[in-house]
Coordinates of C-alpha atoms in Angstrom, one line a residue:
X1 CA 107.4 84.5 79.9
X2 CA 109.8 87.1 78.5
X3 CA 110.9 89.8 81.1
X4 CA 111.7 92.2 78.3
X5 CA 108.1 92.1 77.2
X6 CA 106.6 92.8 80.2
X7 CA 109.5 95.7 81.0
X8 CA 108.5 97.2 77.7
X9 CA 105.2 97.2 78.6
X10 CA 105.9 99.1 81.7
X11 CA 108.4 101.5 80.3
X12 CA 105.7 103.7 77.9
X13 CA 106.4 105.8 75.5
X14 CA 109.8 106.8 76.7
X15 CA 111.3 103.2 77.2
X16 CA 114.3 104.5 75.3
X17 CA 115.2 107.1 77.9
X18 CA 114.6 104.5 80.8
X19 CA 116.9 102.5 79.1
X20 CA 119.4 105.5 79.0
X21 CA 118.8 106.2 82.4
X22 CA 119.4 103.0 83.8
X23 CA 122.9 102.6 82.0
X24 CA 123.8 106.2 83.6
X25 CA 122.9 104.8 87.1
X26 CA 124.6 101.8 86.5
X27 CA 127.8 103.7 87.3
X28 CA 126.5 105.7 90.0
X29 CA 127.5 103.6 93.5
X30 CA 124.8 103.8 96.3
X31 CA 126.0 106.2 99.3
X32 CA 127.4 104.8 102.1
X33 CA 125.0 105.1 105.0
X34 CA 127.5 106.2 107.4
X35 CA 128.4 109.2 105.6
X36 CA 128.8 112.3 107.4
X37 CA 125.9 115.4 106.1
X38 CA 128.4 117.2 105.0
X39 CA 129.9 115.0 102.9
X40 CA 127.0 113.0 101.8
X41 CA 126.1 116.6 100.4
X42 CA 128.9 117.3 98.8
X43 CA 128.4 113.6 96.8
X44 CA 125.2 114.4 95.5
X45 CA 126.4 117.9 94.5
X46 CA 129.0 116.2 92.3
X47 CA 127.1 113.6 91.1
X48 CA 124.4 116.3 89.9
X49 CA 127.3 117.6 88.2
X50 CA 128.0 114.0 86.8
X51 CA 124.3 114.2 85.9
X52 CA 124.7 117.3 84.0
X53 CA 127.5 116.0 82.0
X54 CA 125.1 112.9 80.8
X55 CA 123.2 116.0 78.9
X56 CA 120.0 113.9 79.9
X57 CA 118.5 117.2 81.9
X58 CA 119.1 119.2 78.8
X59 CA 116.3 117.3 76.9
X60 CA 113.2 119.1 78.3
X61 CA 114.6 122.3 77.5
X62 CA 114.4 124.0 74.4
X63 CA 115.8 123.6 71.0
X64 CA 116.3 127.2 70.8
X65 CA 118.8 126.8 74.4
X66 CA 120.6 123.1 73.9
X67 CA 117.7 121.1 74.6
X68 CA 115.4 118.7 73.0
X69 CA 111.8 119.8 73.6
X70 CA 111.2 116.6 75.2
X71 CA 109.3 117.4 78.5
X72 CA 107.5 113.9 79.0
X73 CA 110.8 112.5 78.3
X74 CA 112.8 114.6 80.9
X75 CA 110.5 113.4 83.2
X76 CA 110.5 109.9 82.9
X77 CA 114.1 110.3 83.7
X78 CA 113.8 111.9 86.8
X79 CA 111.4 109.1 87.6
X80 CA 113.8 106.2 86.8
X81 CA 116.4 108.1 89.3
X82 CA 114.1 107.2 92.4
X83 CA 115.4 103.5 92.2
X84 CA 119.0 105.2 93.1
X85 CA 119.6 107.9 95.5
X86 CA 116.9 110.0 96.7
X87 CA 118.7 112.7 97.7
X88 CA 120.2 112.8 94.1
X89 CA 116.5 112.7 92.7
X90 CA 115.0 115.4 94.9
X91 CA 118.7 117.8 94.1
X92 CA 118.2 116.9 90.2
X93 CA 114.6 118.1 90.6
X94 CA 115.2 121.4 92.3
X95 CA 117.9 122.4 89.9
X96 CA 116.3 121.5 86.7
X97 CA 112.2 120.7 87.4
X98 CA 111.9 123.2 90.0
X99 CA 114.4 126.4 89.2
X100 CA 114.8 125.7 85.6
X101 CA 111.6 125.0 84.8
X102 CA 110.2 128.4 86.3
X103 CA 112.7 129.8 84.4
X104 CA 111.5 128.2 81.2
X105 CA 107.8 128.4 81.6
X106 CA 107.4 132.0 83.6
X107 CA 110.4 133.9 82.1
X108 CA 111.0 135.3 78.7
X109 CA 113.9 135.5 76.1
X110 CA 115.6 138.3 78.2
X111 CA 115.9 135.2 81.2
X112 CA 116.1 132.2 78.7
X113 CA 119.1 133.7 76.8
X114 CA 121.4 134.5 79.7
X115 CA 120.3 132.0 82.2
X116 CA 118.8 128.7 80.7
X117 CA 122.1 126.8 79.2
X118 CA 124.1 127.7 82.6
X119 CA 121.5 126.1 84.7
X120 CA 121.0 123.0 82.1
X121 CA 125.0 122.7 82.3
X122 CA 125.1 123.2 86.0
X123 CA 126.9 126.1 86.1
X124 CA 124.0 128.2 87.8
X125 CA 122.5 126.1 90.9
X126 CA 119.4 127.5 91.8
X127 CA 116.2 127.5 94.3
X128 CA 112.8 127.4 94.2
X129 CA 111.8 129.6 97.3
X130 CA 107.9 129.4 97.3
X131 CA 107.2 127.7 100.5
X132 CA 106.8 130.1 103.4
X133 CA 107.1 129.4 107.5
X134 CA 103.8 130.7 107.8
X135 CA 102.4 129.7 104.2
X136 CA 102.9 126.3 103.0
X137 CA 99.8 125.7 100.8
X138 CA 98.4 128.9 100.6
X139 CA 100.5 130.1 98.1
X140 CA 98.0 133.3 97.2
X141 CA 98.6 134.7 100.5
X142 CA 102.6 134.5 100.8
X143 CA 103.6 137.6 102.7
X144 CA 106.9 138.2 100.8
X145 CA 107.0 141.3 99.1
X146 CA 108.2 143.0 95.6
X147 CA 107.8 146.5 95.5
X148 CA 108.9 148.3 92.8
X149 CA 110.9 151.6 92.9
X150 CA 110.7 153.8 89.7
X151 CA 113.4 155.7 91.0
X152 CA 115.9 153.3 90.6
X153 CA 113.7 150.8 88.5
X154 CA 114.3 148.0 90.9
X155 CA 112.4 145.3 93.0
X156 CA 112.8 145.6 96.5
X157 CA 112.3 141.9 98.0
X158 CA 111.3 142.0 102.0
X159 CA 110.5 139.5 104.4
X160 CA 108.2 141.3 106.7
X161 CA 107.6 139.2 109.3
X162 CA 109.0 136.2 111.0
X163 CA 105.9 134.2 109.2
X164 CA 107.1 135.1 105.6
X165 CA 110.4 133.3 105.6
X166 CA 111.2 131.1 103.2
X167 CA 111.4 127.6 104.7
X168 CA 112.8 124.2 103.6
X169 CA 114.1 125.4 99.9
X170 CA 116.4 122.7 98.3
X171 CA 120.0 123.9 97.5
X172 CA 119.6 126.9 99.7
X173 CA 121.7 125.9 102.6
X174 CA 125.4 125.5 101.0
X175 CA 125.0 125.1 96.7
X176 CA 122.5 127.5 95.3
X177 CA 123.6 130.9 94.2
X178 CA 120.0 132.0 92.9
X179 CA 116.5 131.5 93.4
X180 CA 113.3 131.9 92.2
X181 CA 111.6 133.7 94.9
X182 CA 107.7 134.0 94.5
X183 CA 106.3 137.3 96.3
X184 CA 103.5 140.1 96.3
X185 CA 104.4 142.4 93.8
X186 CA 103.6 146.0 94.6
X187 CA 103.6 148.9 92.6
X188 CA 102.3 152.4 93.0
X189 CA 101.0 151.2 96.4
X190 CA 98.7 148.7 94.6
X191 CA 99.0 144.7 95.0
X192 CA 98.7 142.6 92.2
X193 CA 99.4 139.1 93.7
X194 CA 101.9 136.9 93.5
X195 CA 104.6 136.7 90.4
X196 CA 108.3 135.2 90.5
X197 CA 111.4 137.1 90.6
X198 CA 115.2 136.1 89.7
X199 CA 117.1 136.8 93.0
X200 CA 120.7 136.1 93.8
X201 CA 121.1 134.9 97.1
X202 CA 125.5 134.2 96.9
X203 CA 128.0 136.1 95.3
X204 CA 131.3 134.6 95.4
X205 CA 130.2 131.5 97.6
X206 CA 128.9 134.2 100.7
X207 CA 125.1 135.2 101.1
X208 CA 124.3 138.3 99.3
X209 CA 123.7 141.8 100.3
X210 CA 120.3 141.7 102.6
X211 CA 120.2 137.9 102.1
X212 CA 120.1 135.8 105.7
X213 CA 120.6 131.9 104.8
X214 CA 120.4 129.7 107.5
X215 CA 120.6 125.7 107.6
X216 CA 117.4 123.5 107.8
X217 CA 119.3 121.0 109.6
X218 CA 119.3 117.4 110.0
X219 CA 116.5 115.5 108.6
X220 CA 114.6 112.3 108.8
X221 CA 115.8 111.8 105.1
X222 CA 117.1 113.4 102.1
X223 CA 120.2 114.3 103.8
X224 CA 122.0 114.6 100.8
X225 CA 119.7 117.9 100.1
X226 CA 121.0 121.2 101.8
X227 CA 117.5 122.4 102.5
X228 CA 117.7 126.3 104.0
X229 CA 115.7 129.1 105.2
X230 CA 115.9 132.5 103.0
X231 CA 115.2 136.1 104.6
X232 CA 115.0 139.1 102.6
X233 CA 115.8 142.7 103.6
X234 CA 115.7 145.3 101.3
X235 CA 117.3 143.2 98.7
X236 CA 117.3 144.9 95.2
X237 CA 116.8 143.2 92.0
X238 CA 116.4 145.0 88.4
X239 CA 113.0 145.5 87.2
X240 CA 113.9 142.7 84.3
X241 CA 114.2 140.1 87.0
X242 CA 110.3 139.5 87.2
X243 CA 109.8 136.3 85.0
X244 CA 107.4 138.4 82.8
X245 CA 105.5 135.9 81.0
X246 CA 102.0 136.6 82.1
X247 CA 102.9 140.3 83.5
X248 CA 105.1 143.0 83.1
X249 CA 106.0 146.0 84.9
X250 CA 107.0 149.3 82.9
X251 CA 109.8 151.5 83.9
X252 CA 107.5 153.8 85.3
X253 CA 105.8 150.9 87.6
X254 CA 102.9 150.5 85.0
X255 CA 101.6 147.0 85.5
X256 CA 100.1 145.3 82.9
X257 CA 98.6 141.5 81.6
X258 CA 97.8 139.4 79.5
X259 CA 95.3 137.9 81.9
X260 CA 92.9 140.1 83.6
X261 CA 91.4 138.5 86.5
X262 CA 94.2 138.1 89.0
X263 CA 92.7 135.0 90.6
X264 CA 93.0 133.3 87.2
X265 CA 96.2 134.8 86.6
X266 CA 97.6 133.3 89.5
X267 CA 96.5 129.7 88.9
X268 CA 97.4 130.0 85.3
X269 CA 100.8 130.9 86.4
X270 CA 100.7 127.7 89.2
X271 CA 99.4 125.5 86.2
X272 CA 102.6 126.1 84.1
X273 CA 104.6 124.5 87.1
X274 CA 102.7 121.2 87.5
X275 CA 105.5 119.4 85.9
X276 CA 107.0 119.0 89.6
X277 CA 104.0 117.7 91.1
X278 CA 104.1 115.1 88.0
X279 CA 107.4 114.8 89.0
X280 CA 107.3 113.9 92.8
X281 CA 104.4 111.1 92.0
X282 CA 107.1 109.4 89.5
X283 CA 109.6 109.2 92.0
X284 CA 107.6 107.6 94.8
X285 CA 106.2 105.5 92.0
X286 CA 109.9 103.8 91.7
X287 CA 110.5 104.2 95.2
X288 CA 107.6 101.6 95.8
X289 CA 108.7 99.4 93.1
X290 CA 112.3 99.1 94.5
X291 CA 111.0 98.0 97.9
X292 CA 108.7 95.7 96.3
X293 CA 111.5 94.4 94.5
X294 CA 113.5 93.8 97.5
X295 CA 110.3 92.2 99.8
X296 CA 109.5 90.0 96.7
X297 CA 113.0 88.5 96.6
X298 CA 113.4 88.1 100.0
X299 CA 110.1 86.7 100.3
X300 CA 111.1 83.9 97.9
X301 CA 114.2 83.1 99.8
X302 CA 113.5 83.2 103.0
X303 CA 112.2 80.0 104.7
X304 CA 110.5 80.0 108.2
X305 CA 108.7 76.7 109.9
X306 CA 108.6 73.6 108.4
X307 CA 106.0 71.7 106.3
X308 CA 104.9 68.7 108.4
X309 CA 105.0 66.6 104.9
X310 CA 108.5 66.9 103.5
X311 CA 110.5 68.4 106.6
X312 CA 111.7 71.4 104.3
X313 CA 110.8 74.7 105.6
X314 CA 108.3 77.2 103.9
X315 CA 109.1 80.4 101.9
X316 CA 107.5 82.8 103.7
X317 CA 106.2 84.5 100.2
X318 CA 104.0 80.9 100.0
X319 CA 102.2 82.2 103.4
X320 CA 98.7 83.5 102.1
X321 CA 99.5 86.6 104.8
X322 CA 102.7 87.2 103.0
X323 CA 100.6 87.3 99.6
X324 CA 98.3 89.7 100.9
X325 CA 100.8 92.0 102.4
X326 CA 102.8 92.2 99.0
X327 CA 100.9 91.5 96.1
X328 CA 98.0 93.5 96.0
X329 CA 100.6 96.5 96.8
X330 CA 102.4 95.1 93.9
X331 CA 99.1 95.4 91.3
X332 CA 98.6 98.5 92.2
X333 CA 102.3 99.5 91.6
X334 CA 101.5 98.6 88.2
X335 CA 98.3 100.4 87.6
X336 CA 99.9 103.4 89.0
X337 CA 102.8 102.9 86.6
X338 CA 100.2 103.2 83.7
X339 CA 98.2 105.9 85.2
X340 CA 101.8 107.9 85.5
X341 CA 102.6 107.0 81.8
X342 CA 99.3 108.5 80.8
X343 CA 100.0 111.5 83.2
X344 CA 103.5 112.2 81.4
X345 CA 101.8 111.8 77.7
X346 CA 99.4 114.5 78.2
X347 CA 101.8 117.2 80.1
X348 CA 104.2 116.3 77.2
X349 CA 101.5 116.7 74.7
X350 CA 100.2 120.4 76.5
X351 CA 103.9 121.8 77.2
X352 CA 106.2 120.7 74.4
X353 CA 107.7 123.4 72.3
X354 CA 104.9 125.0 70.0
X355 CA 101.9 123.7 71.7
X356 CA 98.6 125.6 71.7
X357 CA 97.4 126.9 74.9
X358 CA 94.3 124.6 76.3
X359 CA 93.2 126.0 79.1
X360 CA 90.4 123.2 80.1
X361 CA 92.7 120.6 79.2
X362 CA 95.7 122.5 81.0
X363 CA 92.9 122.5 84.1
X364 CA 92.1 118.7 84.1
X365 CA 96.1 118.1 83.6
X366 CA 96.3 119.7 87.1
X367 CA 93.5 117.7 88.4
X368 CA 94.7 114.8 87.3
X369 CA 98.3 115.6 89.0
X370 CA 97.2 116.6 92.1
X371 CA 94.9 113.2 93.0
X372 CA 97.7 111.2 91.2
X373 CA 100.4 112.8 93.3
X374 CA 98.3 112.5 96.5
X375 CA 97.4 108.6 96.0
X376 CA 100.8 107.5 94.7
X377 CA 103.2 109.0 97.2
X378 CA 100.4 107.8 99.9
X379 CA 100.7 104.1 98.3
X380 CA 104.4 104.7 98.7
X381 CA 104.5 105.3 102.3
X382 CA 102.2 102.5 103.1
X383 CA 104.4 100.1 100.5
X384 CA 107.3 100.9 101.5
X385 CA 106.4 100.5 105.2
X386 CA 104.7 96.9 104.5
X387 CA 107.8 95.8 102.8
X388 CA 109.9 97.0 105.7
X389 CA 108.1 94.7 108.2
X390 CA 107.5 91.8 105.5
X391 CA 111.6 91.7 105.7
X392 CA 111.4 91.5 109.5
X393 CA 114.7 92.9 111.6
X394 CA 116.7 92.4 108.1
X395 CA 114.4 94.8 106.9
X396 CA 115.5 97.6 109.6
X397 CA 119.1 97.3 108.7
X398 CA 120.5 100.6 106.8
X399 CA 122.3 98.4 104.6
X400 CA 119.2 96.6 103.1
X401 CA 118.1 100.0 101.5
X402 CA 114.3 99.8 102.7
X403 CA 114.7 102.4 106.0
X404 CA 116.6 104.6 103.5
X405 CA 113.6 104.4 101.1
X406 CA 111.1 105.1 103.8
X407 CA 113.0 107.9 105.5
X408 CA 113.5 109.5 102.3
X409 CA 110.0 109.4 101.0
X410 CA 108.0 110.1 103.8
X411 CA 108.4 114.2 102.7
X412 CA 106.7 112.7 99.3
X413 CA 103.3 113.0 101.0
X414 CA 103.5 116.8 101.5
X415 CA 106.0 118.6 99.5
X416 CA 105.0 119.9 95.5
X417 CA 101.3 120.1 97.5
X418 CA 100.0 118.4 101.0
X419 CA 98.6 115.5 99.6
X420 CA 94.8 116.3 101.4
X421 CA 95.1 119.8 100.1
X422 CA 95.9 118.4 96.6
X423 CA 92.6 116.1 96.9
X424 CA 90.8 119.2 97.8
X425 CA 91.7 120.7 94.7
X426 CA 90.8 117.9 92.6
X427 CA 87.3 117.7 94.3
X428 CA 86.7 121.4 93.8
X429 CA 87.0 121.2 90.2
X430 CA 85.4 117.7 90.0
X431 CA 82.5 120.0 91.5
X432 CA 82.8 122.7 89.2
X433 CA 82.8 120.0 85.9
X434 CA 79.8 118.1 87.9
X435 CA 78.0 121.5 87.9
X436 CA 78.2 122.8 84.4
X437 CA 77.2 119.3 83.0
X438 CA 73.6 119.3 85.5
X439 CA 73.8 123.0 84.0
X440 CA 73.6 122.4 80.9
X441 CA 71.6 119.2 80.6
X442 CA 68.1 119.7 78.5
X443 CA 64.4 119.7 80.6
X444 CA 63.6 116.1 79.7
X445 CA 67.5 115.2 81.0
X446 CA 67.5 117.3 84.3
X447 CA 63.8 115.7 85.1
X448 CA 65.3 112.4 84.8
X449 CA 68.9 113.6 86.4
X450 CA 66.8 114.4 89.2
X451 CA 64.8 111.2 89.4
X452 CA 67.5 109.3 89.5
X453 CA 69.2 111.2 92.4
X454 CA 65.8 110.9 94.5
X455 CA 65.6 106.5 93.6
X456 CA 69.6 106.9 94.6
X457 CA 68.4 108.1 98.1
X458 CA 66.1 105.4 98.2
X459 CA 68.3 102.6 97.7
X460 CA 70.6 103.8 100.3
X461 CA 67.6 104.0 102.9
X462 CA 66.1 100.2 101.4
X463 CA 69.2 98.8 100.8
X464 CA 68.1 97.5 97.5
X465 CA 70.6 97.8 94.4
X466 CA 69.0 99.4 91.3
X467 CA 72.3 98.7 89.2
X468 CA 72.9 94.7 90.1
X469 CA 70.6 92.6 87.9
X470 CA 72.4 89.4 88.2
X471 CA 75.0 87.9 90.7
X472 CA 78.5 89.7 90.8
X473 CA 81.3 87.8 88.9
X474 CA 84.2 89.4 90.5
X475 CA 86.4 88.5 87.8
X476 CA 84.1 90.1 85.1
X477 CA 86.1 93.7 83.7
X478 CA 83.2 95.5 83.6
X479 CA 81.6 94.6 86.9
X480 CA 84.6 96.2 88.6
X481 CA 84.6 99.0 86.5
X482 CA 81.4 99.5 86.9
X483 CA 81.6 99.2 90.9
X484 CA 84.6 101.5 91.0
X485 CA 83.3 103.9 88.9
X486 CA 79.4 104.1 90.3
X487 CA 81.1 104.7 93.7
X488 CA 83.2 107.7 92.3
X489 CA 79.9 108.9 90.8
X490 CA 77.9 108.5 93.5
X491 CA 80.2 110.3 95.9
X492 CA 80.0 113.2 94.2
X493 CA 76.7 113.9 93.2
X494 CA 76.4 113.3 97.1
X495 CA 78.6 115.9 97.9
X496 CA 77.0 118.4 95.4
X497 CA 73.6 117.9 97.1
X498 CA 75.5 118.4 100.5
X499 CA 77.4 121.6 100.1
X500 CA 74.0 123.4 97.6
X501 CA 73.4 125.2 100.6
X502 CA 76.4 126.9 100.5
X503 CA 75.2 128.8 97.4
X504 CA 72.2 130.4 99.7
X505 CA 72.7 133.8 100.4
X506 CA 73.7 134.5 103.5
X507 CA 75.0 130.7 104.1
X508 CA 78.1 129.7 106.6
X509 CA 79.8 128.5 103.2
X510 CA 83.3 127.9 105.3
X511 CA 80.9 125.5 108.3
X512 CA 78.8 123.7 105.3
X513 CA 82.2 123.1 103.3
X514 CA 84.3 122.5 106.8
X515 CA 81.4 119.6 107.6
X516 CA 81.8 117.8 104.6
X517 CA 85.9 117.6 103.8
X518 CA 85.9 113.8 104.8
X519 CA 83.2 113.2 102.4
X520 CA 85.0 115.3 99.8
X521 CA 88.3 113.9 100.2
X522 CA 86.5 110.5 99.4
X523 CA 84.9 111.6 96.6
X524 CA 88.3 112.8 95.1
X525 CA 90.0 109.5 96.1
X526 CA 87.1 107.4 94.5
X527 CA 87.7 109.8 91.2
X528 CA 91.7 108.6 91.0
X529 CA 90.7 105.1 91.7
X530 CA 88.7 105.1 88.6
X531 CA 91.3 107.0 86.5
X532 CA 93.8 104.6 87.3
X533 CA 92.0 101.5 86.7
X534 CA 90.8 102.5 83.3
X535 CA 95.0 103.8 82.8
X536 CA 95.7 100.5 83.4
X537 CA 93.2 99.1 81.3
X538 CA 94.4 100.9 78.8
X539 CA 97.7 100.1 79.0
X540 CA 97.0 96.5 78.5
X541 CA 96.0 96.9 74.9
X542 CA 99.1 98.4 74.3
X543 CA 101.2 96.1 75.0
X544 CA 102.1 92.5 73.4
X545 CA 99.4 90.0 73.3
X546 CA 102.5 87.4 75.0
X547 CA 102.0 89.7 78.2
X548 CA 98.2 90.3 78.7
X549 CA 96.9 87.2 80.2
X550 CA 99.3 88.1 83.0
X551 CA 98.6 91.8 83.3
X552 CA 94.9 91.0 83.1
X553 CA 95.1 89.1 86.2
X554 CA 97.1 91.9 88.1
X555 CA 94.7 94.5 86.9
X556 CA 92.4 91.8 88.5
X557 CA 93.5 92.1 91.8
X558 CA 94.3 96.0 91.5
X559 CA 91.0 96.3 90.9
X560 CA 89.4 93.6 93.4
X561 CA 91.6 95.3 96.1
X562 CA 89.9 98.5 95.4
X563 CA 86.6 96.8 95.7
X564 CA 87.3 95.3 99.0
X565 CA 89.2 98.2 100.6
X566 CA 85.4 100.3 100.2
X567 CA 83.4 96.8 100.8
X568 CA 81.6 98.8 104.1
X569 CA 80.6 102.0 101.5
X570 CA 79.1 99.3 98.7
X571 CA 77.3 97.1 101.6
X572 CA 75.8 100.5 103.4
X573 CA 75.0 101.6 99.9
X574 CA 73.5 98.3 98.6
X575 CA 75.8 98.3 95.7
X576 CA 77.1 94.4 97.2
X577 CA 75.1 91.9 99.3
X578 CA 76.9 90.2 101.8
X579 CA 77.9 86.7 99.8
X580 CA 79.0 89.1 96.8
X581 CA 81.3 91.1 99.4
X582 CA 82.6 87.5 100.2
X583 CA 83.3 86.4 96.7
X584 CA 85.1 89.6 96.5
X585 CA 87.6 88.6 99.6
X586 CA 87.6 85.1 98.2
X587 CA 88.5 86.1 94.8
X588 CA 91.5 88.6 95.8
X589 CA 92.6 85.4 97.7
X590 CA 92.9 83.5 94.9
X591 CA 94.5 86.0 92.8
X592 CA 97.2 86.0 95.2
X593 CA 97.8 82.4 94.7
X594 CA 97.5 82.4 91.1
X595 CA 100.5 85.4 90.8
X596 CA 102.4 84.0 93.7
X597 CA 104.5 82.2 90.8
X598 CA 105.0 85.0 88.5
X599 CA 105.9 87.2 91.1
X600 CA 109.6 87.8 90.6
X601 CA 109.0 87.9 87.1
X602 CA 106.4 90.9 88.0
X603 CA 109.3 92.9 90.4
X604 CA 111.9 91.9 87.7
X605 CA 110.1 93.7 84.6
X606 CA 110.7 97.2 86.9
X607 CA 114.1 97.0 85.1
X608 CA 116.1 98.4 88.2
X609 CA 119.6 97.9 87.7
X610 CA 120.9 95.3 89.9
X611 CA 123.8 97.5 91.3
X612 CA 121.0 99.6 93.3
X613 CA 119.4 96.6 94.5
X614 CA 122.5 94.9 95.8
X615 CA 122.3 94.3 99.6
X616 CA 122.8 91.4 102.7
X617 CA 119.3 90.9 102.7
X618 CA 119.0 89.2 99.3
X619 CA 121.8 87.0 100.3
X620 CA 120.2 85.5 103.1
X621 CA 122.3 82.6 104.8
X622 CA 119.0 80.9 106.1
X623 CA 117.1 81.1 103.0
X624 CA 117.7 77.2 102.2
X625 CA 116.9 75.1 105.7
X626 CA 115.6 71.8 106.2
X627 CA 114.4 70.7 109.8
X628 CA 115.1 67.4 111.1
X629 CA 111.6 67.1 113.0
X630 CA 108.8 70.1 111.8
X631 CA 106.8 71.8 113.8
X632 CA 103.5 73.1 112.6
X633 CA 103.6 76.4 110.8
X634 CA 102.7 79.0 113.3
X635 CA 102.6 81.7 110.6
X636 CA 100.1 82.1 107.4

């Protein structure tokens, strides 16, 4: 099969962007793992400027300021950087995604005209100062204040307590000159909620007056990024420093906003910043693909224990246990790649220059982004660890990339939104949509719905499956989809019933919600499983006919792995019987064997530049070995 056709399918809508970035990356050599932290930071800064000179980061900005308005393209380019140095990926993400993105989407022409070109060219390096020591995920209750002084027409930025210190801020410790600071806006003694302000943090390389900067120090990974802490003491910025797309303050201190409700205004503001969350999911996906490429190639070369019949040692990827480790993860990486492509396309549709604001579609995008970021980054963490183990001692050496991948991506599960919090956000949005759909039913429809819910309860108690009318065929696409979607729908419906008592007057809302948190998280995850399945199935239909049969098998393996992971639930709820559950596992085993000959092709289709894969791991001198007196194979 032609690897180019398979790669074209995976590359999706922005294949040309991926090609350009791959060519650019081929000129960047991987960092020496023995570099000092300071030297590493200097090298990543140099690469950031080199990246700016390519013009690639400009593409996501408005054509009015020298960009191309290609929001999807710039996020895709960011994702491809995940094949290389992840410190560069994060540094670039802070500069052009978070800092530049916030100025673009939260600011107006007075900010765009003054700053955007300098940001795009890398002349003005900046930070995104949202997270605080005491409030990470709870952005709505940040403590930093921006108090308006009408006498001087300035905002006074303050850190009122130690917990309000801005923490873990990329670009702050060494290189940043300005920060987008999120703070509670106060004018006339009234607080109007969190808003964003442009605040200089360095002047001529030294901390600006009233700004205290400290270094977060050595981290588990990403040490090419200068994460720092910021404390503000009476820092004055002009009234125009407020990024005023959604709200403004007049010279006399009068506050105004096009969105009256404070909560709605806050979530609208945060919704425009969803690009960062989507970018992190994409970068994590690239890192997982790189780990799988290393592990699969190594698994084909590395031989261990002899075949008694031939005397030839067996490639470790020919062992069922090794296939079980890697190939389902490879299938899920494919599925997530198609889901990511769909997510980026929808983001581009909603955020490209001139796009009409669609509040419902934007909310749905935020929900999808939250779920895919959580599931995608957890998948990357698990995949990289599994690949490290699959490469034995060689996988533990820094020269073979896997330890660096493991260290650099570990934080992806908590930055740009803690994964557990993001799944809660998704589940809450799903519950809101669920409630609206039930409320919209006619009297007859509502009666039918209540009856089905009651029948579902009987099904659980008796183990009788009302949905299964014939024996499950694990390779049936319709059966796979039905099982995955049914779990999602059932979990959401059950969650709604569990939380209904919280609507009663005087109910312990926190206690009821807290008691159902495990259920809530599972419902969110099951919903993402359905989204990912559907995205992969749709991606196959868009692919060249020549690659569809192979991709269909990869989808089979992904879908059945998802079902197998939750076999206990399917058995407990009568969706599978014992024989069908065993058939799912047998089908996963069969698919691993069928896909084994195509494993190298599947990872090569990721299109990772060879300079970023080169390492001693793939030059194993013990790869080709025969044994005079073979012993029986001891691993499998």
